[in-house]
Amino acid sequence: MPSTDITSLTILKALLNAEDGFVSGNDLAKQLGLSRVSIWSRMEQLRSQGFEFEAVTRKGYRITKKPESLNPWLTTAYLDTELQIPELVFLSSIDSTNDHATRLLANDYEAPFFVISNEQTMGRGRMGRQWHSPPSCNLYLSFASRPNVRPDRMQLFTLWMGVCVARHLRERLELNIGVKWPNDLYFDGKKLGGMLTEARVDADNLRELIFGIGLNVNHTRKDWPEDLRQSAVSLRELAGRKLDLNRTTALLIEAIYTGYETFLSGNIRDSFEDLWPELDVLKGKFVEAKSRDRTVEGTASGIDNRGSLILKTSDGKVITLNSGDVHLKHR
Ligand code: BTN
């Protein structure tokens, strides 16, 4: 995807933030130290990206149409500049954003960075599953870093990131989105998104970390393949309106980056312990949990301090699982 330039971004930000929607060409030219012709040529560049503008005498320019699919300019313009978000690598299509981030890290690309793609041709879920990743409607994103910390510090990482994303979506959309251990975002028994954290550990040091997230944003019922129709849901279906994919992406990037920074600062335990019970969709539910070597049933009873799921079985035993797949079970 074409990279953004700072002048076009400044123009776009001014237009997005204008109270009545209008920004005068003269003001922009003065503010940016450019001629009106240069401003006009930047607007042409933005037009070629799918933006449309209206020009009104004595008022200036106003945006009349924004691109609906992933657009580097629009996503970047929505970001809060004060948060100093690291580089965003935008792609029109890729096998998997996690795989692309892995390749960039292997080639010494400067981290941290985000990889965001309009579609994935081989999107991956946990346990070798495929992640349905059609173009232009959902979010496929990976955040890559070189944390250089002891691996045992990361035990709660994916759950913490789930908490950060779920809280952000709850606040923004006023929906009771929760986290299903160990890596899903859920609403009312349906899967809204999934997280896939991958790492490279060398001699007790976490060298590379990739946090991938797929979020169903603007899918409609008819777009789902048959096998997902009953079990998946999108934000659009929940909110009852189509969401601005670029704004959703920008806000998610902010939630992920601030969540990551807080996590690495080492101060999340107290807030995690307060927040988890509220977001834990399995709490108190009778479930079947499958791990590599066994299948167990019991009542989900929270997690321990390493992020393992606690199950209470009907014969009074307490079992903890540090990985696996969990399904609600009807008794
Ligand atoms: C799961 O629920 O099993 C995890 C799904 C993770 C999907 C995301 S989409 C962006 C990133 N790239 C991938 O190939 N997978 C993750």
mmCIF file of N, CA, C and O and ligand atoms in Angstrom, residues 96-98 120 122-126 131 140-142 183-184 191 194-196 212-214, ligand 1:
data_model
loop_
_atom_site.group_PDB
_atom_site.id
_atom_site.type_symbol
_atom_site.label_atom_id
_atom_site.label_comp_id
_atom_site.label_asym_id
_atom_site.label_seq_id
_atom_site.Cartn_x
_atom_site.Cartn_y
_atom_site.Cartn_z
ATOM 1 N N SER A 96 -0.360 -14.049 6.125
ATOM 2 C CA SER A 96 -0.796 -13.879 7.520
ATOM 3 C C SER A 96 0.002 -12.706 8.098
ATOM 4 O O SER A 96 1.218 -12.622 7.874
ATOM 5 N N THR A 97 -0.652 -11.805 8.802
ATOM 6 C CA THR A 97 0.082 -10.660 9.377
ATOM 7 C C THR A 97 1.098 -11.154 10.415
ATOM 8 O O THR A 97 2.171 -10.572 10.557
ATOM 9 N N ASN A 98 0.761 -12.254 11.139
ATOM 10 C CA ASN A 98 1.746 -12.799 12.092
ATOM 11 C C ASN A 98 2.979 -13.308 11.338
ATOM 12 O O ASN A 98 4.112 -13.073 11.762
ATOM 13 N N GLN A 120 -6.211 -11.569 4.472
ATOM 14 C CA GLN A 120 -5.169 -12.583 4.660
ATOM 15 C C GLN A 120 -5.541 -13.788 3.800
ATOM 16 O O GLN A 120 -6.704 -14.208 3.785
ATOM 17 N N MET A 122 -3.843 -16.726 4.132
ATOM 18 C CA MET A 122 -3.618 -17.919 4.961
ATOM 19 C C MET A 122 -3.631 -17.525 6.434
ATOM 20 O O MET A 122 -2.700 -17.835 7.180
ATOM 21 N N GLY A 123 -4.678 -16.793 6.815
ATOM 22 C CA GLY A 123 -4.801 -16.359 8.209
ATOM 23 C C GLY A 123 -4.823 -17.574 9.120
ATOM 24 O O GLY A 123 -5.465 -18.588 8.811
ATOM 25 N N ARG A 124 -4.106 -17.482 10.227
ATOM 26 C CA ARG A 124 -3.978 -18.629 11.126
ATOM 27 C C ARG A 124 -4.635 -18.379 12.465
ATOM 28 O O ARG A 124 -4.542 -17.288 13.014
ATOM 29 N N GLY A 125 -5.275 -19.419 12.987
ATOM 30 C CA GLY A 125 -5.802 -19.376 14.347
ATOM 31 C C GLY A 125 -4.965 -20.294 15.215
ATOM 32 O O GLY A 125 -3.947 -20.829 14.762
ATOM 33 N N ARG A 126 -5.404 -20.514 16.463
ATOM 34 C CA ARG A 126 -4.673 -21.441 17.323
ATOM 35 C C ARG A 126 -4.827 -22.860 16.828
ATOM 36 O O ARG A 126 -5.769 -23.184 16.123
ATOM 37 N N TRP A 131 -7.952 -18.938 9.878
ATOM 38 C CA TRP A 131 -8.733 -17.777 10.326
ATOM 39 C C TRP A 131 -9.350 -17.139 9.095
ATOM 40 O O TRP A 131 -8.641 -16.671 8.197
ATOM 41 N N TYR A 140 -7.318 -7.432 10.621
ATOM 42 C CA TYR A 140 -6.271 -8.449 10.777
ATOM 43 C C TYR A 140 -4.995 -7.686 11.093
ATOM 44 O O TYR A 140 -4.503 -6.936 10.241
ATOM 45 N N LEU A 141 -4.510 -7.875 12.292
ATOM 46 C CA LEU A 141 -3.423 -7.005 12.747
ATOM 47 C C LEU A 141 -2.446 -7.784 13.615
ATOM 48 O O LEU A 141 -2.844 -8.652 14.377
ATOM 49 N N SER A 142 -1.157 -7.453 13.485
ATOM 50 C CA SER A 142 -0.158 -8.036 14.389
ATOM 51 C C SER A 142 0.722 -6.925 14.932
ATOM 52 O O SER A 142 1.089 -6.004 14.195
ATOM 53 N N ASN A 183 -8.061 -17.229 24.614
ATOM 54 C CA ASN A 183 -7.647 -16.237 23.619
ATOM 55 C C ASN A 183 -8.765 -15.681 22.749
ATOM 56 O O ASN A 183 -8.507 -15.226 21.639
ATOM 57 N N ASP A 184 -10.008 -15.771 23.221
ATOM 58 C CA ASP A 184 -11.109 -15.322 22.358
ATOM 59 C C ASP A 184 -11.802 -14.084 22.913
ATOM 60 O O ASP A 184 -11.884 -13.902 24.131
ATOM 61 N N LYS A 191 -18.337 -15.908 18.946
ATOM 62 C CA LYS A 191 -16.958 -15.430 18.855
ATOM 63 C C LYS A 191 -16.872 -14.174 17.983
ATOM 64 O O LYS A 191 -17.289 -14.160 16.835
ATOM 65 N N GLY A 194 -10.304 -13.295 17.771
ATOM 66 C CA GLY A 194 -9.358 -14.246 18.356
ATOM 67 C C GLY A 194 -7.968 -13.640 18.407
ATOM 68 O O GLY A 194 -7.639 -12.759 17.602
ATOM 69 N N MET A 195 -7.181 -14.111 19.355
ATOM 70 C CA MET A 195 -5.813 -13.584 19.508
ATOM 71 C C MET A 195 -4.829 -14.742 19.378
ATOM 72 O O MET A 195 -5.104 -15.857 19.837
ATOM 73 N N LEU A 196 -3.696 -14.455 18.764
ATOM 74 C CA LEU A 196 -2.664 -15.475 18.575
ATOM 75 C C LEU A 196 -1.313 -14.854 18.917
ATOM 76 O O LEU A 196 -0.802 -14.027 18.169
ATOM 77 N N GLY A 212 -1.033 -11.245 17.555
ATOM 78 C CA GLY A 212 -1.929 -11.090 16.405
ATOM 79 C C GLY A 212 -3.368 -11.081 16.873
ATOM 80 O O GLY A 212 -3.743 -11.809 17.794
ATOM 81 N N ILE A 213 -4.181 -10.263 16.220
ATOM 82 C CA ILE A 213 -5.602 -10.250 16.559
ATOM 83 C C ILE A 213 -6.438 -10.138 15.286
ATOM 84 O O ILE A 213 -6.110 -9.384 14.372
ATOM 85 N N GLY A 214 -7.474 -10.954 15.246
ATOM 86 C CA GLY A 214 -8.454 -10.867 14.167
ATOM 87 C C GLY A 214 -9.764 -10.467 14.814
ATOM 88 O O GLY A 214 -10.187 -11.087 15.797
HETATM 89 C C1 BTN B 1 -7.827 -17.963 17.259
HETATM 90 O O1 BTN B 1 -8.930 -17.613 17.652
HETATM 91 O O2 BTN B 1 -7.544 -19.162 17.105
HETATM 92 C C2 BTN B 1 -6.773 -16.892 17.002
HETATM 93 C C3 BTN B 1 -7.053 -16.138 15.729
HETATM 94 C C4 BTN B 1 -6.000 -15.083 15.428
HETATM 95 C C5 BTN B 1 -6.207 -14.438 14.070
HETATM 96 C C6 BTN B 1 -5.263 -13.285 13.841
HETATM 97 S S1 BTN B 1 -5.680 -12.364 12.387
HETATM 98 C C7 BTN B 1 -4.188 -11.484 12.500
HETATM 99 C C8 BTN B 1 -3.130 -12.487 12.902
HETATM 100 N N1 BTN B 1 -2.594 -13.155 11.740
HETATM 101 C C9 BTN B 1 -2.898 -14.462 11.713
HETATM 102 O O3 BTN B 1 -2.591 -15.264 10.817
HETATM 103 N N2 BTN B 1 -3.587 -14.775 12.816
HETATM 104 C C10 BTN B 1 -3.796 -13.638 13.677
#
